[in-house]
Coordinates of C-alpha atoms in Angstrom, one line a residue:
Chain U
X1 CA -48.4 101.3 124.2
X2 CA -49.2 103.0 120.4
X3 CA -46.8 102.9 118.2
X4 CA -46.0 105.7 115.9
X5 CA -48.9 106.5 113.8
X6 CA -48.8 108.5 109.9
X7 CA -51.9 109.8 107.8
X8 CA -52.8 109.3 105.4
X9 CA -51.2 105.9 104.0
X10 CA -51.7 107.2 100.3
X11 CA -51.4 110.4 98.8
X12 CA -51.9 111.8 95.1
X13 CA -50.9 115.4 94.1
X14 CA -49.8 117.2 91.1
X15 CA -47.1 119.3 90.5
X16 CA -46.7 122.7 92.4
X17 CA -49.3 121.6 94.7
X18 CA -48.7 121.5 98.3
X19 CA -49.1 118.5 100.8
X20 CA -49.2 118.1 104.7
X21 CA -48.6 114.6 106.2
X22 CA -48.8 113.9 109.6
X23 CA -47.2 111.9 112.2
X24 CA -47.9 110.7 115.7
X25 CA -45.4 109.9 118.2
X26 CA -45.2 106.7 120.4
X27 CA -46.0 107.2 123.8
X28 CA -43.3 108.7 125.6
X29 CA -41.5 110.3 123.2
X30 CA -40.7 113.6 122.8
X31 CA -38.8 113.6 119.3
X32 CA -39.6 113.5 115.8
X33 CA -37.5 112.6 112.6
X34 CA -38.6 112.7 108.8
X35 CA -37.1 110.5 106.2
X36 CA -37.8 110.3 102.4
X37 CA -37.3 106.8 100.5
X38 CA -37.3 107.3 97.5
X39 CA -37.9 104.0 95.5
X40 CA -35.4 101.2 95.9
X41 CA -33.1 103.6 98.1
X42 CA -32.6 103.8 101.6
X43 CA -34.5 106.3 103.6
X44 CA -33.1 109.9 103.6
X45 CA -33.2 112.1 106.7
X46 CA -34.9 115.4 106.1
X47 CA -35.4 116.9 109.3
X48 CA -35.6 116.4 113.5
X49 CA -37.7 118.1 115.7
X50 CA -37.1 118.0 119.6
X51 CA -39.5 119.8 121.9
X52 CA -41.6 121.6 118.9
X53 CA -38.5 122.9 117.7
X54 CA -35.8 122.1 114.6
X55 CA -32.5 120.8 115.4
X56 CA -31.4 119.0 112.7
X57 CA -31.7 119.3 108.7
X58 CA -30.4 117.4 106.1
X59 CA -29.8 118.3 102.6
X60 CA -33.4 119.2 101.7
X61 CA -34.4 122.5 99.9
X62 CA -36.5 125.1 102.3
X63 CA -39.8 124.2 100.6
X64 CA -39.6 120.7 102.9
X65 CA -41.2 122.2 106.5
X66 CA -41.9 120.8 109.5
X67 CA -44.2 121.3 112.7
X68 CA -44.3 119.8 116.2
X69 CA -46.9 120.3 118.5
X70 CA -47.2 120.2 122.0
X71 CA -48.6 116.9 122.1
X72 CA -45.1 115.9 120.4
X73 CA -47.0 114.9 117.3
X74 CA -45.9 116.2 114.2
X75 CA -46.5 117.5 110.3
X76 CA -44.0 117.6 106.8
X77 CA -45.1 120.5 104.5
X78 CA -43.7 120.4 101.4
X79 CA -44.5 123.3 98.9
X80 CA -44.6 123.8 95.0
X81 CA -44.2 119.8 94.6
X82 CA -41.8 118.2 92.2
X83 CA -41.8 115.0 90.8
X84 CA -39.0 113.8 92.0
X85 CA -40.8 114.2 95.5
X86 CA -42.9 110.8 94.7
X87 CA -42.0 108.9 97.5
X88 CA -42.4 107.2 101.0
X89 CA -42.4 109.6 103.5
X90 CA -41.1 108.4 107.2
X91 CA -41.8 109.6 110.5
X92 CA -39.9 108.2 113.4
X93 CA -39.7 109.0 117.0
X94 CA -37.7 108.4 120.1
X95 CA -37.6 109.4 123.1
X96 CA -34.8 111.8 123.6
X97 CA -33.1 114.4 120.9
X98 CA -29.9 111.8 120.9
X99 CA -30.8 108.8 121.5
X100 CA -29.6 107.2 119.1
X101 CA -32.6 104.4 118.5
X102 CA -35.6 105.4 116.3
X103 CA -38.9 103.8 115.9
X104 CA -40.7 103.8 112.6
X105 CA -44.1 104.4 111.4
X106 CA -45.6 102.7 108.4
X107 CA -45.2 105.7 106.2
X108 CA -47.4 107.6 103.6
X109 CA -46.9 106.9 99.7
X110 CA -46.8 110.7 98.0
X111 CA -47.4 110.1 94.1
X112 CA -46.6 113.6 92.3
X113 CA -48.2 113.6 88.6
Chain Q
X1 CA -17.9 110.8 108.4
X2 CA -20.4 107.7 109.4
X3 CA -21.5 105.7 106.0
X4 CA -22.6 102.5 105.9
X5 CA -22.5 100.1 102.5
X6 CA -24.3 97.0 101.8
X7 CA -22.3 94.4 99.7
X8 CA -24.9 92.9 97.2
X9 CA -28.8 94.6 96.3
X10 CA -30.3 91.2 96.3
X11 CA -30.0 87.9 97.3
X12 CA -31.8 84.7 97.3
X13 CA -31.6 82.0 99.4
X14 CA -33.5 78.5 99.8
X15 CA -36.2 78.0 102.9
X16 CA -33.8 76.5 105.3
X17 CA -30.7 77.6 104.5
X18 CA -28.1 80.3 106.4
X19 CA -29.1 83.9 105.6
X20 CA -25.9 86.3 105.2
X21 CA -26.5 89.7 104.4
X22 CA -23.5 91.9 104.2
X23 CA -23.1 95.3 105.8
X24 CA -19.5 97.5 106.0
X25 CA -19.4 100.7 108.2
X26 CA -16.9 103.8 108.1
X27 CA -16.5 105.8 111.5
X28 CA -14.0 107.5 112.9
X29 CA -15.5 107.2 115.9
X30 CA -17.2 103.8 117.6
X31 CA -20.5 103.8 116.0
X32 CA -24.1 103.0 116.9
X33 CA -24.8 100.1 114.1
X34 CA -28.6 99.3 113.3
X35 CA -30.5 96.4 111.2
X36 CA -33.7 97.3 109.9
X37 CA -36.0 95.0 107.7
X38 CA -38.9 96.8 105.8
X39 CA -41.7 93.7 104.8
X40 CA -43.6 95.1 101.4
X41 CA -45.7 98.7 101.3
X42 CA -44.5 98.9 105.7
X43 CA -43.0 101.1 107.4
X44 CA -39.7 100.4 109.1
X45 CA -39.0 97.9 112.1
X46 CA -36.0 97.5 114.1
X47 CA -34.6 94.3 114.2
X48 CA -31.5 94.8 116.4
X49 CA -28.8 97.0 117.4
X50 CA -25.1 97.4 118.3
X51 CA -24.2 99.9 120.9
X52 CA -20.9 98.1 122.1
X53 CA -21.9 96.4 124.9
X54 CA -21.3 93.3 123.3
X55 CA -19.5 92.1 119.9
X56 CA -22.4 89.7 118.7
X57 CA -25.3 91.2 119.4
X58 CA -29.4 88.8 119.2
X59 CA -32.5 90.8 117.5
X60 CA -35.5 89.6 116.9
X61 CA -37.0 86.8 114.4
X62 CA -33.8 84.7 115.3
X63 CA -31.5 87.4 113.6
X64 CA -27.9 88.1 115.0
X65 CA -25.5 90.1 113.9
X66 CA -21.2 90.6 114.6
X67 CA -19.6 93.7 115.4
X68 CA -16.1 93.3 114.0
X69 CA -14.1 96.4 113.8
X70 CA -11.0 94.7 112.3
X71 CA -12.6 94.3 109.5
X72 CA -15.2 97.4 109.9
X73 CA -18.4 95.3 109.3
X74 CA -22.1 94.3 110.7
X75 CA -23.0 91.7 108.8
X76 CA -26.2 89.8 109.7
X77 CA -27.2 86.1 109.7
X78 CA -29.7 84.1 110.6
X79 CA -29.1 79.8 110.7
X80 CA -32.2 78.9 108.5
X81 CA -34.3 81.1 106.5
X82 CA -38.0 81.0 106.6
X83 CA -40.4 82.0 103.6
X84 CA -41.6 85.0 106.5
X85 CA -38.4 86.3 106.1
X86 CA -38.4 87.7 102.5
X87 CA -38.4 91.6 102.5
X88 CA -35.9 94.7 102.3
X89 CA -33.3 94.8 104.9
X90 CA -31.0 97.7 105.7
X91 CA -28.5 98.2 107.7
X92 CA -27.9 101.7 109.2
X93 CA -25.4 104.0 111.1
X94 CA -26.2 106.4 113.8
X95 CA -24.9 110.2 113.1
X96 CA -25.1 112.4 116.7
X97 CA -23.8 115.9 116.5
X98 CA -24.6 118.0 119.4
X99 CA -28.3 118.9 118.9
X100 CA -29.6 116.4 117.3
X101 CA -29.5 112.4 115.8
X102 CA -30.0 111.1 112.6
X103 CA -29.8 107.5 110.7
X104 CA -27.8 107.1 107.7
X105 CA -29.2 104.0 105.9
X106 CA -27.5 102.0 103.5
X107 CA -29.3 101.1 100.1
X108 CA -31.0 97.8 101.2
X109 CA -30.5 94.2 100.4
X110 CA -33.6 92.6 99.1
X111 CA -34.1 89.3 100.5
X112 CA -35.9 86.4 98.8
X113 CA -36.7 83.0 99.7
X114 CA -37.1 80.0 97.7
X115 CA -39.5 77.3 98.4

């Protein structure tokens, strides 16, 4: 069984740029979450995605997007980047849009200059 | 609302000794209750869960933790700390509304171990 996957680890952008990370989904499951960790915080839920579809948001401007794709796997797009978006960036899935257990990938390290 | 809060951003213990690691929940509803540990520049990993079968509930690593709603805490323990066991832990709340579920962490308790 994989384990939820993220690419890539490391990322470096400037300011207004835009970024794409990417997530896939263990085995199985058909539901994506994004968090942002910020440093020495806890992670922060941006957004779920259940079935290629949003269904939940949390308090993150419009210029944090997301995709799901068929295969369940998923994308964060985040336009015109600030630096206070410098952060780990967390996908997690599960396999159901309420189950209540969420299984984490090893993130991706944005670094906005 | 469902918040957790962790009592204390860092503690050290000796190799050996009882690991306590504090975690207070508010829900006006029974809550799903969650320990995560994050080992340095890693993602995430679950190390156990309270979904009220049972008060105390066994995760992984030798880690427990006690579901006490008297006193509206989750506060994890292990008997005798190992040098492995040094990393971020947080504890977490499960938020369900009717489309969707998300994890409120707490801050994190950093962990360390000394020889």
């Amino acid at each position: 069984e994989t384990g939820v996957t993220q690419s890539p680890t490391h990322l470096i952008k400037t300011r207004g740029q835009q970024v794409t990370l990417r997530c896939s989904s263990q085995s199985g499951h058909n539901t994506v979450s994004w968090y942002q960790q910020a440093l020495g915080q806890g992670p922060q839920f941006i957004f779920q995605y259940y079935r290629e579809e949003e269904n939940g948001r949390g308090n993150f401007p419009p210029r944090f997007s997301g995709l799901q794709f068929p295969n369940y796997s998923s994308e964060l797009n985040v336009n015109a980047l600030e630096l206070d978006d410098s952060a780990l960036y967390l996908c997690a899935s599960s396999p159901g849009q309420l189950t209540d257990t969420q299984y984490f990938g090893p993130g991706t390290r944005l670094t906005v200059l | 609302a469902q918040s957790v809060t962790q009592l204390g951003s860092h503690v050290s213990v000796s190799e050996g000794a009882l690991v306590l690691l504090r975690c207070n929940y508010s829900s006006s509803v029974p809550p799903y209750l969650f320990w995560y540990v994050q080992y340095p520049n890693q993602g995430l990993q679950l190390l156990l869960k309270y979904t009220s079968a049972a008060t105390l509930v066994k995760g992984i690593n030798g880690f427990e933790a006690e579901f006490k709603k008297s006193e509206t805490s989750f506060h994890l323990t292990k008997p005798s700390a190992h040098m492995s066991d040094a990393a971020e832990y947080f504890c977490a709340v499960s938020r369900t509304s009717s489309s969707a579920s998300k994890i409120i962490f707490g801050s994190g308790t950093r962990l360390s171990i000394r020889p």
